[in-house]
Tab-separated table of C-alpha atoms in Angstrom:
chain	number	residue	atom	x	y	z
A	1088	MET	CA	-8.363	22.679	-2.819
A	1089	PHE	CA	-6.582	23.494	-6.028
A	1090	GLU	CA	-3.168	23.259	-7.647
A	1091	ILE	CA	-1.353	25.901	-9.661
A	1092	ASN	CA	1.966	26.364	-11.369
A	1093	THR	CA	2.866	29.977	-10.797
A	1094	ARG	CA	5.518	32.458	-11.760
A	1095	THR	CA	5.340	36.242	-11.510
A	1096	LEU	CA	1.588	36.784	-11.318
A	1097	LEU	CA	0.949	35.259	-7.896
A	1098	LYS	CA	3.968	36.959	-6.337
A	1099	GLU	CA	2.836	40.338	-7.644
A	1100	LEU	CA	-0.732	40.058	-6.354
A	1101	PRO	CA	-0.032	41.134	-2.754
A	1102	HIS	CA	1.442	44.384	-4.074
A	1103	GLY	CA	-1.652	45.325	-6.080
A	1104	SER	CA	-3.295	48.238	-4.335
A	1105	SER	CA	-6.861	47.382	-5.313
A	1106	TYR	CA	-6.836	43.653	-5.991
A	1107	ARG	CA	-6.343	40.499	-3.979
A	1108	LEU	CA	-6.281	36.736	-4.484
A	1109	THR	CA	-9.310	35.109	-2.890
A	1110	ALA	CA	-9.452	31.594	-1.527
A	1111	ASN	CA	-11.486	30.396	-4.495
A	1112	GLY	CA	-8.703	31.330	-6.875
A	1113	ARG	CA	-10.283	34.510	-8.206
A	1114	ILE	CA	-8.566	37.884	-8.433
A	1115	ILE	CA	-11.013	40.565	-7.286
A	1116	LYS	CA	-11.074	44.167	-6.145
A	1117	LYS	CA	-10.495	44.838	-2.475
A	1118	THR	CA	-13.442	46.278	-0.600
A	1119	THR	CA	-13.627	48.271	2.594
A	1120	GLU	CA	-15.451	45.392	4.279
A	1121	ALA	CA	-13.372	42.274	4.821
A	1122	ALA	CA	-14.900	39.198	3.266
A	1123	SER	CA	-15.949	36.471	5.626
A	1124	GLU	CA	-13.708	33.428	5.525
A	1125	ASN	CA	-16.830	31.278	5.463
A	1126	GLU	CA	-17.680	32.745	2.057
A	1127	GLN	CA	-14.395	31.463	0.647
A	1128	THR	CA	-14.539	27.951	-0.675
A	1129	ASP	CA	-10.984	26.909	-1.530
A	1130	ASP	CA	-8.920	26.144	1.515
A	1131	ILE	CA	-5.639	24.620	0.340
A	1132	VAL	CA	-3.522	25.782	-2.589
A	1133	SER	CA	-0.611	23.758	-3.959
A	1134	VAL	CA	1.962	25.945	-5.701
A	1135	CYS	CA	4.440	24.274	-8.058
A	1136	GLU	CA	7.732	25.729	-9.296
A	1137	THR	CA	7.779	28.742	-7.008
A	1138	HIS	CA	11.256	29.963	-8.122
A	1139	LEU	CA	11.997	30.778	-4.477
A	1140	SER	CA	15.487	30.318	-3.061
A	1141	GLY	CA	17.041	29.952	0.365
A	1142	THR	CA	14.519	30.716	3.083
A	1143	ASN	CA	12.320	32.940	0.900
A	1144	GLU	CA	8.590	32.333	1.048
A	1145	LEU	CA	5.290	33.649	-0.273
A	1146	ASP	CA	3.587	36.050	2.119
A	1147	LEU	CA	-0.170	36.098	1.655
A	1148	ALA	CA	-1.077	36.466	5.319
A	1149	GLU	CA	-3.244	39.502	4.553
A	1150	ASP	CA	-5.266	37.335	2.205
A	1151	GLY	CA	-5.805	34.728	4.910
A	1152	TYR	CA	-3.147	32.134	4.086
A	1153	LYS	CA	-0.146	30.568	5.803
A	1154	TRP	CA	2.761	29.391	3.622
A	1155	TYR	CA	4.435	25.976	3.874
A	1156	GLY	CA	7.289	25.694	1.400
A	1157	SER	CA	10.295	23.712	0.283
A	1158	ASN	CA	12.833	25.470	-1.935
A	1159	ARG	CA	15.370	23.720	-4.131
A	1160	THR	CA	18.525	22.984	-2.154
A	1161	PHE	CA	21.090	23.332	-4.936
A	1162	ILE	CA	20.975	26.028	-7.612
A	1163	HIS	CA	23.637	26.408	-10.286
A	1164	ARG	CA	25.848	29.394	-9.572
A	1165	ASN	CA	25.354	30.712	-13.119
A	1166	ALA	CA	21.566	30.386	-13.026
A	1167	PRO	CA	19.894	33.790	-13.640
A	1168	LYS	CA	17.189	32.971	-11.088
A	1169	ALA	CA	16.129	30.247	-8.699
A	1170	SER	CA	14.270	27.272	-10.109
A	1171	GLY	CA	12.003	24.557	-8.774
A	1172	GLY	CA	10.426	24.859	-5.361
A	1173	VAL	CA	6.996	23.705	-4.169
A	1174	GLY	CA	4.645	24.714	-1.395
A	1175	PHE	CA	1.164	25.089	0.034
A	1176	LEU	CA	-0.969	28.064	0.962
A	1177	VAL	CA	-3.336	26.966	3.736
A	1178	LYS	CA	-6.255	29.156	4.744
A	1179	HIS	CA	-6.251	30.363	8.340
A	1180	SER	CA	-9.701	28.897	8.984
A	1181	ILE	CA	-8.332	25.458	8.115
A	1182	LEU	CA	-5.634	25.908	10.747
A	1183	LYS	CA	-8.377	26.500	13.320
A	1184	SER	CA	-9.919	23.117	12.557
A	1185	PHE	CA	-6.855	21.069	11.625
A	1186	ASP	CA	-3.432	20.383	13.013
A	1187	VAL	CA	-1.114	20.807	10.019
A	1188	ARG	CA	2.499	19.718	9.833
A	1189	ILE	CA	5.121	18.928	7.214
A	1190	ILE	CA	5.794	15.185	7.003
A	1191	ASP	CA	8.226	15.087	4.085
A	1192	LYS	CA	10.497	17.469	2.237
A	1193	SER	CA	13.547	15.225	1.912
A	1194	VAL	CA	13.512	15.275	-1.898
A	1195	ASP	CA	13.579	18.409	-4.054
A	1196	GLY	CA	10.223	18.950	-5.710
A	1197	ILE	CA	8.145	16.997	-3.175
A	1198	LEU	CA	6.462	18.481	-0.098
A	1199	GLY	CA	4.023	16.499	2.044
A	1200	LEU	CA	1.550	17.998	4.525
A	1201	LEU	CA	-0.504	16.048	7.055
A	1202	PHE	CA	-3.923	17.444	8.014
A	1203	ARG	CA	-5.508	16.058	11.189
A	1204	ASN	CA	-8.943	17.304	12.205
A	1205	LYS	CA	-9.020	18.478	15.824
A	1206	GLU	CA	-12.551	17.209	16.505
A	1207	THR	CA	-12.714	13.986	14.493
A	1208	ASP	CA	-10.630	11.017	13.411
A	1209	PHE	CA	-10.295	12.392	9.877
A	1210	THR	CA	-6.755	12.724	8.516
A	1211	CYS	CA	-5.456	13.352	5.029
A	1212	VAL	CA	-2.131	13.954	3.325
A	1213	ALA	CA	-1.437	16.262	0.390
A	1214	PHE	CA	1.747	16.326	-1.670
A	1215	SER	CA	2.823	19.281	-3.768
A	1216	CYS	CA	5.023	17.926	-6.556
A	1217	TYR	CA	7.244	19.329	-9.280
A	1218	LEU	CA	9.174	17.004	-11.598
A	1219	PRO	CA	11.392	19.027	-13.980
A	1220	PRO	CA	11.246	18.341	-17.745
A	1221	GLU	CA	13.132	15.429	-19.281
A	1222	ASN	CA	15.708	17.736	-20.894
A	1223	SER	CA	16.515	19.400	-17.565
A	1224	PRO	CA	19.510	18.162	-15.547
A	1225	TRP	CA	17.113	18.037	-12.573
A	1226	GLY	CA	14.543	15.870	-14.361
A	1227	ARG	CA	16.523	12.927	-15.673
A	1228	ASP	CA	15.590	10.460	-12.944
A	1229	ALA	CA	11.809	10.199	-12.950
A	1230	GLN	CA	11.968	6.661	-11.570
A	1231	THR	CA	13.602	7.828	-8.328
A	1232	PHE	CA	11.110	10.702	-8.052
A	1233	TYR	CA	8.078	8.437	-8.394
A	1234	SER	CA	9.630	5.756	-6.187
A	1235	HIS	CA	9.915	8.288	-3.378
A	1236	VAL	CA	6.281	9.369	-3.806
A	1237	LEU	CA	5.231	5.705	-3.781
A	1238	SER	CA	7.169	5.094	-0.571
A	1239	GLN	CA	5.365	8.036	1.043
A	1240	ILE	CA	2.017	6.584	-0.020
A	1241	TYR	CA	2.928	3.302	1.660
A	1242	LEU	CA	4.106	5.085	4.814
A	1243	ASN	CA	0.782	6.932	5.079
A	1244	TYR	CA	-1.453	3.960	4.317
A	1245	ASP	CA	-3.726	4.588	7.321
A	1246	VAL	CA	-4.975	8.092	6.434
A	1247	ASP	CA	-8.431	8.733	4.979
A	1248	ALA	CA	-7.292	10.454	1.795
A	1249	ILE	CA	-4.114	11.243	-0.120
A	1250	PHE	CA	-3.797	13.905	-2.822
A	1251	LEU	CA	-0.941	14.371	-5.276
A	1252	LEU	CA	-1.045	17.869	-6.751
A	1253	GLY	CA	1.559	18.955	-9.197
A	1254	ASP	CA	3.359	19.729	-12.393
A	1255	PHE	CA	4.824	16.354	-13.319
A	1256	ASN	CA	5.970	17.333	-16.842
A	1257	SER	CA	4.577	13.914	-17.737
A	1258	ARG	CA	2.443	13.622	-20.845
A	1259	LEU	CA	0.230	10.569	-20.487
A	1260	GLY	CA	-1.378	10.795	-23.899
A	1261	ASN	CA	-3.407	7.606	-24.349
A	1262	LEU	CA	-1.376	5.633	-21.805
A	1263	LYS	CA	-3.552	4.014	-19.159
A	1264	ASP	CA	-3.589	5.393	-15.654
A	1265	VAL	CA	-6.038	2.715	-14.497
A	1266	ALA	CA	-5.893	-1.005	-15.241
A	1267	SER	CA	-8.794	-2.013	-17.480
A	1268	GLU	CA	-10.097	-4.376	-14.799
A	1269	PHE	CA	-10.973	-1.484	-12.483
A	1270	ASP	CA	-14.191	-0.510	-14.212
A	1271	THR	CA	-15.513	1.413	-11.205
A	1272	VAL	CA	-13.276	4.346	-12.194
A	1273	SER	CA	-14.729	6.328	-15.094
A	1274	THR	CA	-12.887	6.409	-18.406
A	1275	ARG	CA	-10.387	9.228	-18.879
A	1276	GLU	CA	-10.705	11.445	-21.945
A	1277	THR	CA	-7.609	13.324	-23.056
A	1278	ILE	CA	-7.128	16.280	-25.350
A	1279	ASP	CA	-3.363	15.649	-25.418
A	1280	LYS	CA	-2.632	12.542	-27.513
A	1281	THR	CA	1.164	12.631	-27.083
A	1282	HIS	CA	3.106	10.819	-24.372
A	1283	ASN	CA	6.741	11.194	-23.324
A	1284	GLN	CA	9.189	9.154	-21.257
A	1285	HIS	CA	8.122	10.909	-18.059
A	1286	GLY	CA	4.563	9.955	-19.001
A	1287	GLN	CA	5.553	6.302	-19.279
A	1288	SER	CA	7.049	6.405	-15.779
A	1289	PHE	CA	3.984	8.286	-14.532
A	1290	SER	CA	1.633	5.648	-15.972
A	1291	GLU	CA	3.591	2.848	-14.290
A	1292	PHE	CA	3.551	4.745	-10.996
A	1293	LEU	CA	-0.218	5.282	-11.137
A	1294	ASN	CA	-0.874	1.610	-11.827
A	1295	ASP	CA	1.503	0.476	-9.073
A	1296	SER	CA	0.038	2.868	-6.497
A	1297	LYS	CA	-3.624	2.345	-7.489
A	1298	PHE	CA	-3.985	6.100	-8.023
A	1299	CYS	CA	-5.575	7.820	-11.016
A	1300	VAL	CA	-5.742	11.367	-12.378
A	1301	LEU	CA	-8.870	13.527	-12.161
A	1302	ASN	CA	-8.018	15.215	-15.469
A	1303	GLY	CA	-10.461	14.250	-18.202
A	1304	ARG	CA	-12.934	12.457	-15.959
A	1305	SER	CA	-15.664	15.019	-15.352
A	1306	GLY	CA	-16.630	16.722	-18.583
A	1307	GLU	CA	-15.210	19.354	-20.888
A	1308	GLN	CA	-13.859	21.629	-18.146
A	1309	SER	CA	-11.678	18.790	-16.853
A	1310	ASN	CA	-10.231	17.930	-20.268
A	1311	LYS	CA	-8.183	20.982	-21.227
A	1312	PHE	CA	-4.526	21.713	-21.835
A	1313	THR	CA	-2.775	22.666	-18.600
A	1314	SER	CA	0.302	24.189	-20.260
A	1315	ILE	CA	0.000	26.655	-23.143
A	1316	SER	CA	3.128	28.461	-24.328
A	1317	LEU	CA	5.113	29.318	-27.446
A	1318	LYS	CA	6.501	25.776	-27.299
A	1319	GLY	CA	3.029	24.316	-27.746
A	1320	LYS	CA	0.171	22.873	-25.731
A	1321	ALA	CA	0.289	19.915	-23.363
A	1322	VAL	CA	-1.318	18.265	-20.353
A	1323	VAL	CA	1.418	17.968	-17.722
A	1324	ASP	CA	-0.317	19.131	-14.515
A	1325	TYR	CA	-2.498	16.681	-12.630
A	1326	VAL	CA	-4.482	15.979	-9.510
A	1327	CYS	CA	-4.019	12.320	-8.534
A	1328	VAL	CA	-6.088	10.437	-5.951
A	1329	PRO	CA	-6.651	6.799	-4.906
A	1330	HIS	CA	-9.391	4.935	-6.775
A	1331	ASP	CA	-11.630	4.735	-3.717
A	1332	ILE	CA	-12.000	8.505	-3.243
A	1333	VAL	CA	-12.550	9.556	-6.861
A	1334	GLU	CA	-16.280	9.912	-6.179
A	1335	ASN	CA	-15.515	12.246	-3.264
A	1336	CYS	CA	-13.726	14.683	-5.579
A	1337	LYS	CA	-16.276	17.079	-7.060
A	1338	ASN	CA	-16.318	19.988	-9.523
A	1339	PHE	CA	-12.879	19.373	-11.000
A	1340	GLU	CA	-12.032	22.019	-13.600
A	1341	ILE	CA	-9.044	23.534	-15.364
A	1342	ILE	CA	-8.895	27.332	-15.687
A	1343	THR	CA	-6.101	29.129	-17.528
A	1344	CYS	CA	-4.568	32.317	-16.148
A	1345	ASN	CA	-5.650	34.159	-19.299
A	1346	GLU	CA	-9.265	33.240	-18.574
A	1347	ILE	CA	-8.977	34.688	-15.063
A	1348	ILE	CA	-7.250	37.851	-16.246
A	1349	GLU	CA	-9.823	38.465	-18.977
A	1350	SER	CA	-12.839	37.730	-16.788
A	1351	GLU	CA	-11.598	40.061	-14.039
A	1352	ARG	CA	-10.183	42.697	-16.441
A	1353	ILE	CA	-6.880	43.011	-14.626
A	1354	GLN	CA	-4.536	43.215	-17.609
A	1355	HIS	CA	-3.028	46.393	-16.160
A	1356	LEU	CA	-1.591	44.389	-13.236
A	1357	ILE	CA	0.818	42.611	-15.596
A	1358	GLY	CA	3.982	44.721	-15.669
A	1359	THR	CA	6.355	45.121	-18.587
A	1360	ARG	CA	8.855	42.768	-16.972
A	1361	SER	CA	6.229	40.237	-15.934
A	1362	ARG	CA	4.745	37.387	-17.876
A	1363	ILE	CA	1.528	35.472	-17.473
A	1364	PRO	CA	2.005	31.942	-16.122
A	1365	ASP	CA	1.764	29.377	-18.901
A	1366	HIS	CA	0.269	26.749	-16.595
A	1367	ALA	CA	-3.365	26.571	-15.541
A	1368	PHE	CA	-5.265	26.418	-12.258
A	1369	LEU	CA	-6.578	22.933	-11.417
A	1370	MET	CA	-9.496	23.228	-9.005
A	1371	PHE	CA	-11.703	20.702	-7.228
A	1372	ASP	CA	-13.725	20.140	-4.060
A	1373	TYR	CA	-13.243	17.192	-1.739
A	1374	VAL	CA	-16.319	16.028	0.178
A	1375	GLU	CA	-15.972	13.782	3.227
A	1376	ASN	CA	-18.468	12.723	5.892
A	1377	PHE	CA	-17.176	12.059	9.397
A	1378	ILE	CA	-18.293	11.966	13.018
A	1379	ILE	CA	-17.746	15.056	15.141
A	1380	LYS	CA	-16.404	13.998	18.540
A	1381	SER	CA	-17.149	17.294	20.285
A	1382	GLU	CA	-19.917	16.983	22.892
A	1383	ASN	CA	-21.133	20.476	22.032
A	1384	VAL	CA	-22.129	19.504	18.516
A	1385	LYS	CA	-25.758	18.408	18.361
A	1386	HIS	CA	-25.943	17.132	14.791
A	1387	ASN	CA	-23.318	14.534	14.019
A	1388	VAL	CA	-22.652	13.465	10.456
A	1389	LEU	CA	-22.566	9.683	10.137
A	1390	SER	CA	-19.371	8.216	8.767
A	1391	THR	CA	-19.641	6.080	5.640
A	1392	LYS	CA	-16.111	4.694	6.018
A	1393	LYS	CA	-14.985	1.900	8.311
A	1394	ARG	CA	-12.069	2.975	10.474
A	1395	PHE	CA	-9.531	0.970	12.444
A	1396	ARG	CA	-8.259	2.568	15.642
A	1397	PHE	CA	-4.534	1.981	15.294
A	1398	LYS	CA	-3.868	4.474	18.087
A	1399	GLU	CA	-5.451	2.088	20.582
A	1400	ILE	CA	-2.887	-0.665	19.923
A	1401	PRO	CA	-0.831	-1.101	23.144
A	1402	SER	CA	2.551	0.609	23.091
A	1403	ASN	CA	4.285	-2.662	23.992
A	1404	PHE	CA	2.686	-4.580	21.132
A	1405	MET	CA	5.235	-7.000	19.585
A	1406	CYS	CA	8.015	-5.510	21.729
A	1407	SER	CA	9.109	-8.633	23.628
A	1408	ASP	CA	12.619	-9.941	23.044
A	1409	ILE	CA	11.269	-13.198	21.624
A	1410	THR	CA	9.089	-11.382	19.121
A	1411	LYS	CA	11.922	-9.074	18.099
A	1412	GLU	CA	14.240	-12.001	17.554
A	1413	ALA	CA	11.626	-13.828	15.490
A	1414	ILE	CA	11.126	-10.784	13.297
A	1415	HIS	CA	14.867	-10.313	12.796
A	1416	MET	CA	15.248	-13.957	11.808
A	1417	LYS	CA	12.452	-13.817	9.262
A	1418	TYR	CA	12.981	-10.319	7.900
A	1419	GLU	CA	15.105	-10.343	4.766
A	1420	THR	CA	15.057	-9.030	1.216
A	1421	GLU	CA	13.372	-11.437	-1.187
A	1422	LEU	CA	15.723	-12.951	-3.742
A	1423	TYR	CA	13.814	-11.692	-6.785
A	1424	VAL	CA	14.320	-8.086	-5.599
A	1425	LYS	CA	18.098	-8.523	-5.755
A	1426	MET	CA	18.146	-10.547	-8.978
A	1427	ASN	CA	19.220	-9.054	-12.290
A	1428	ILE	CA	15.872	-9.468	-14.042
A	1429	LYS	CA	13.772	-7.191	-16.222
A	1430	LYS	CA	11.940	-4.356	-14.509
A	1431	GLN	CA	8.544	-5.515	-15.795
A	1432	GLU	CA	9.163	-9.051	-14.539
A	1433	ARG	CA	10.094	-7.742	-11.085
A	1434	SER	CA	7.001	-5.514	-11.026
A	1435	VAL	CA	4.603	-8.339	-11.923
A	1436	MET	CA	6.279	-10.651	-9.402
A	1437	ALA	CA	5.975	-8.028	-6.650
A	1438	GLN	CA	2.284	-7.410	-7.394
A	1439	PHE	CA	1.617	-11.150	-7.544
A	1440	ARG	CA	3.291	-11.827	-4.186
A	1441	SER	CA	1.592	-8.801	-2.571
A	1442	GLY	CA	-1.862	-9.853	-3.754
A	1443	ILE	CA	-2.473	-6.717	-5.828
A	1444	LEU	CA	-2.034	-8.094	-9.342
A	1445	PRO	CA	-5.388	-7.248	-11.002
A	1446	LEU	CA	-6.826	-10.763	-11.051
A	1447	ARG	CA	-10.524	-11.333	-10.362
A	1448	ILE	CA	-9.821	-12.133	-6.707
A	1449	GLU	CA	-8.529	-8.543	-6.415
A	1450	THR	CA	-10.736	-6.631	-8.872
A	1451	GLY	CA	-13.915	-8.364	-7.714
A	1452	ARG	CA	-13.919	-6.415	-4.490
A	1453	PHE	CA	-14.380	-3.206	-6.480
A	1454	ARG	CA	-17.621	-4.741	-7.812
A	1455	ASN	CA	-18.688	-5.871	-4.325
A	1456	GLU	CA	-18.495	-9.530	-5.382
A	1457	ALA	CA	-18.184	-12.221	-2.729
A	1458	PRO	CA	-14.684	-13.788	-2.733
A	1459	ASP	CA	-16.050	-17.203	-3.730
A	1460	GLU	CA	-17.869	-15.656	-6.712
A	1461	ARG	CA	-14.863	-14.012	-8.365
A	1462	PHE	CA	-14.713	-16.625	-11.109
A	1463	CYS	CA	-12.116	-16.825	-13.846
A	1464	THR	CA	-13.770	-15.498	-17.010
A	1465	PHE	CA	-11.488	-17.577	-19.220
A	1466	CYS	CA	-12.092	-20.990	-17.645
A	1467	ASP	CA	-15.405	-22.842	-17.728
A	1468	ASP	CA	-14.977	-24.914	-14.571
A	1469	GLY	CA	-16.184	-22.291	-12.070
A	1470	SER	CA	-12.751	-21.703	-10.580
A	1471	VAL	CA	-12.017	-18.565	-8.584
A	1472	GLU	CA	-9.253	-16.593	-10.288
A	1473	ASP	CA	-6.782	-16.266	-7.434
A	1474	GLU	CA	-2.989	-16.385	-7.531
A	1475	LYS	CA	-2.770	-20.183	-7.382
A	1476	HIS	CA	-5.268	-20.591	-10.215
A	1477	PHE	CA	-3.457	-17.962	-12.280
A	1478	LEU	CA	-0.081	-19.675	-11.919
A	1479	LEU	CA	-1.013	-23.376	-11.961
A	1480	TYR	CA	-4.370	-23.927	-13.658
A	1481	PHE	CA	-5.195	-21.080	-16.076
A	1482	LYS	CA	-6.041	-22.924	-19.320
A	1483	ALA	CA	-5.208	-20.200	-21.851
A	1484	TYR	CA	-1.449	-20.529	-21.470
A	1485	HIS	CA	-1.146	-24.262	-20.766
A	1486	ASN	CA	1.804	-24.616	-23.159
A	1487	LEU	CA	3.703	-21.734	-21.564
A	1488	ARG	CA	3.199	-23.310	-18.148
A	1489	GLN	CA	4.653	-26.581	-19.377
A	1490	LEU	CA	7.771	-24.702	-20.490
A	1491	LEU	CA	8.052	-23.217	-16.996
A	1492	PHE	CA	7.771	-26.651	-15.383
A	1493	GLU	CA	10.383	-28.090	-17.747
A	1494	SER	CA	12.812	-25.223	-17.052
A	1495	VAL	CA	12.752	-25.970	-13.299
A	1496	ASN	CA	12.419	-29.790	-13.573
A	1497	LEU	CA	8.978	-29.998	-11.979
A	1498	ASP	CA	6.564	-32.836	-12.712
A	1499	ARG	CA	3.958	-31.232	-14.962
A	1500	HIS	CA	1.549	-34.129	-14.383
A	1501	PHE	CA	1.470	-33.733	-10.604
A	1502	ILE	CA	0.499	-30.305	-9.262
A	1503	ASP	CA	-0.198	-29.568	-5.601
A	1504	ASN	CA	0.508	-26.936	-2.959
A	1505	ARG	CA	4.177	-27.879	-2.898
A	1506	THR	CA	4.418	-27.001	-6.594
A	1507	PHE	CA	3.238	-23.477	-5.861
A	1508	ALA	CA	5.579	-23.136	-2.872
A	1509	ASN	CA	8.586	-24.402	-4.837
A	1510	LEU	CA	7.973	-21.980	-7.699
A	1511	MET	CA	7.670	-19.006	-5.348
A	1512	THR	CA	10.728	-19.828	-3.230
A	1513	LEU	CA	13.225	-22.009	-5.085
A	1514	HIS	CA	12.712	-20.847	-8.665
A	1515	GLN	CA	11.976	-17.131	-8.422
A	1516	ARG	CA	13.933	-16.078	-11.526
A	1517	GLN	CA	12.091	-18.452	-13.865
A	1518	THR	CA	8.758	-17.833	-12.131
A	1519	ALA	CA	9.104	-14.056	-12.532
A	1520	LYS	CA	9.854	-14.497	-16.246
A	1521	TYR	CA	6.853	-16.709	-16.916
A	1522	LEU	CA	4.486	-14.771	-14.648
A	1523	ASN	CA	5.135	-11.738	-16.841
A	1524	LEU	CA	4.459	-13.826	-19.975
A	1525	PHE	CA	1.269	-15.217	-18.408
A	1526	PHE	CA	0.035	-11.745	-17.492
A	1527	CYS	CA	0.782	-10.365	-20.977
A	1528	LYS	CA	-1.138	-13.294	-22.483
A	1529	ARG	CA	-4.062	-12.628	-20.154
A	1530	LYS	CA	-4.191	-8.953	-21.165
A	1531	GLU	CA	-4.289	-9.977	-24.837
A	1532	LEU	CA	-7.372	-12.090	-24.133
A	1533	LEU	CA	-9.292	-9.259	-22.449
């Protein structure tokens, strides 16, 4: 699987009389004997900013690929050419083993494909993404873009793997894509030290979604500029995956188009009106073990991942009138979501209530610690650092907590379960404010 940002070069390849694009991303001479598909290693190609319009598509059927695309819906009438557009090239051999269908193309610049293996329970989702630059009229709302991607991640929570492949025009620089508590994910090195506003939104998205980038995590070949042009050099193209499948992603490397052209000596294919893409190829392998269900297969590969069979849940589960009524009565938007509070305060409150704020009770599972051994590193009384401890008993910000209690008229000398419940239900505005202050204080102590 690999991701590219392409312009003229890829579209011109099918017309070359003696060259073709192979599945491993190399441009080689055609031979009289067709290459076996089993010799090709790269099966799925994400193409960003295709510049296709209307119903146009890339036709690489002769090279063994089927095109799935989503072109930009609205193009300015004075635009000299189409802009935006994303898509996938999927190798025909993959289509023999997987059912493939589009699951989302409701937003310009985002295309989601679902891959379901025909002989196993393995499923994965890949998103081809293109977020226009900040100075583009199409790229001024990064928050909405990333919110939509996040919603798709939540909707597809039950798949085995999710990949985000794209040109995000987001320069992370030294911004963190992984919370410091998650030490099971290797440290990211970056050759690009500059970050932009898109990068800030990207960093927040990665931390909220528990995804990270593969760029800069596997040696020198993974830490290279992905965009090189007259405007300068930058890292704006990424492969993003959940923390728990980083180890399954192998051989990640960044290869510029110039490197391919020089190594294959195909400079003569670049016409006078063509230009070499200024974005690089991002390539990696994904390795997954699963059980083959076919009775004809003699050697099954044992699965290393626990699976829950959601398909076996009865179709009438929770469908009674009583259950429906109970759900309707209880289902409502939480007050803090509708309140006019700071974005950071709302984010911390949401993570806290969802149980994903990176406290030891959450991060300890990444170290395989037993729940009752995820002790608070800042308190010496052997307390487990869970949400209740963080809000009511954490010693480092005792004075701040007293201010919270005073602001909501709670007895600071008498703390019990009702104190926690009252703060989370009756005093959400003040609790969100002080939770953010508590969390900032905690990060300072780390």
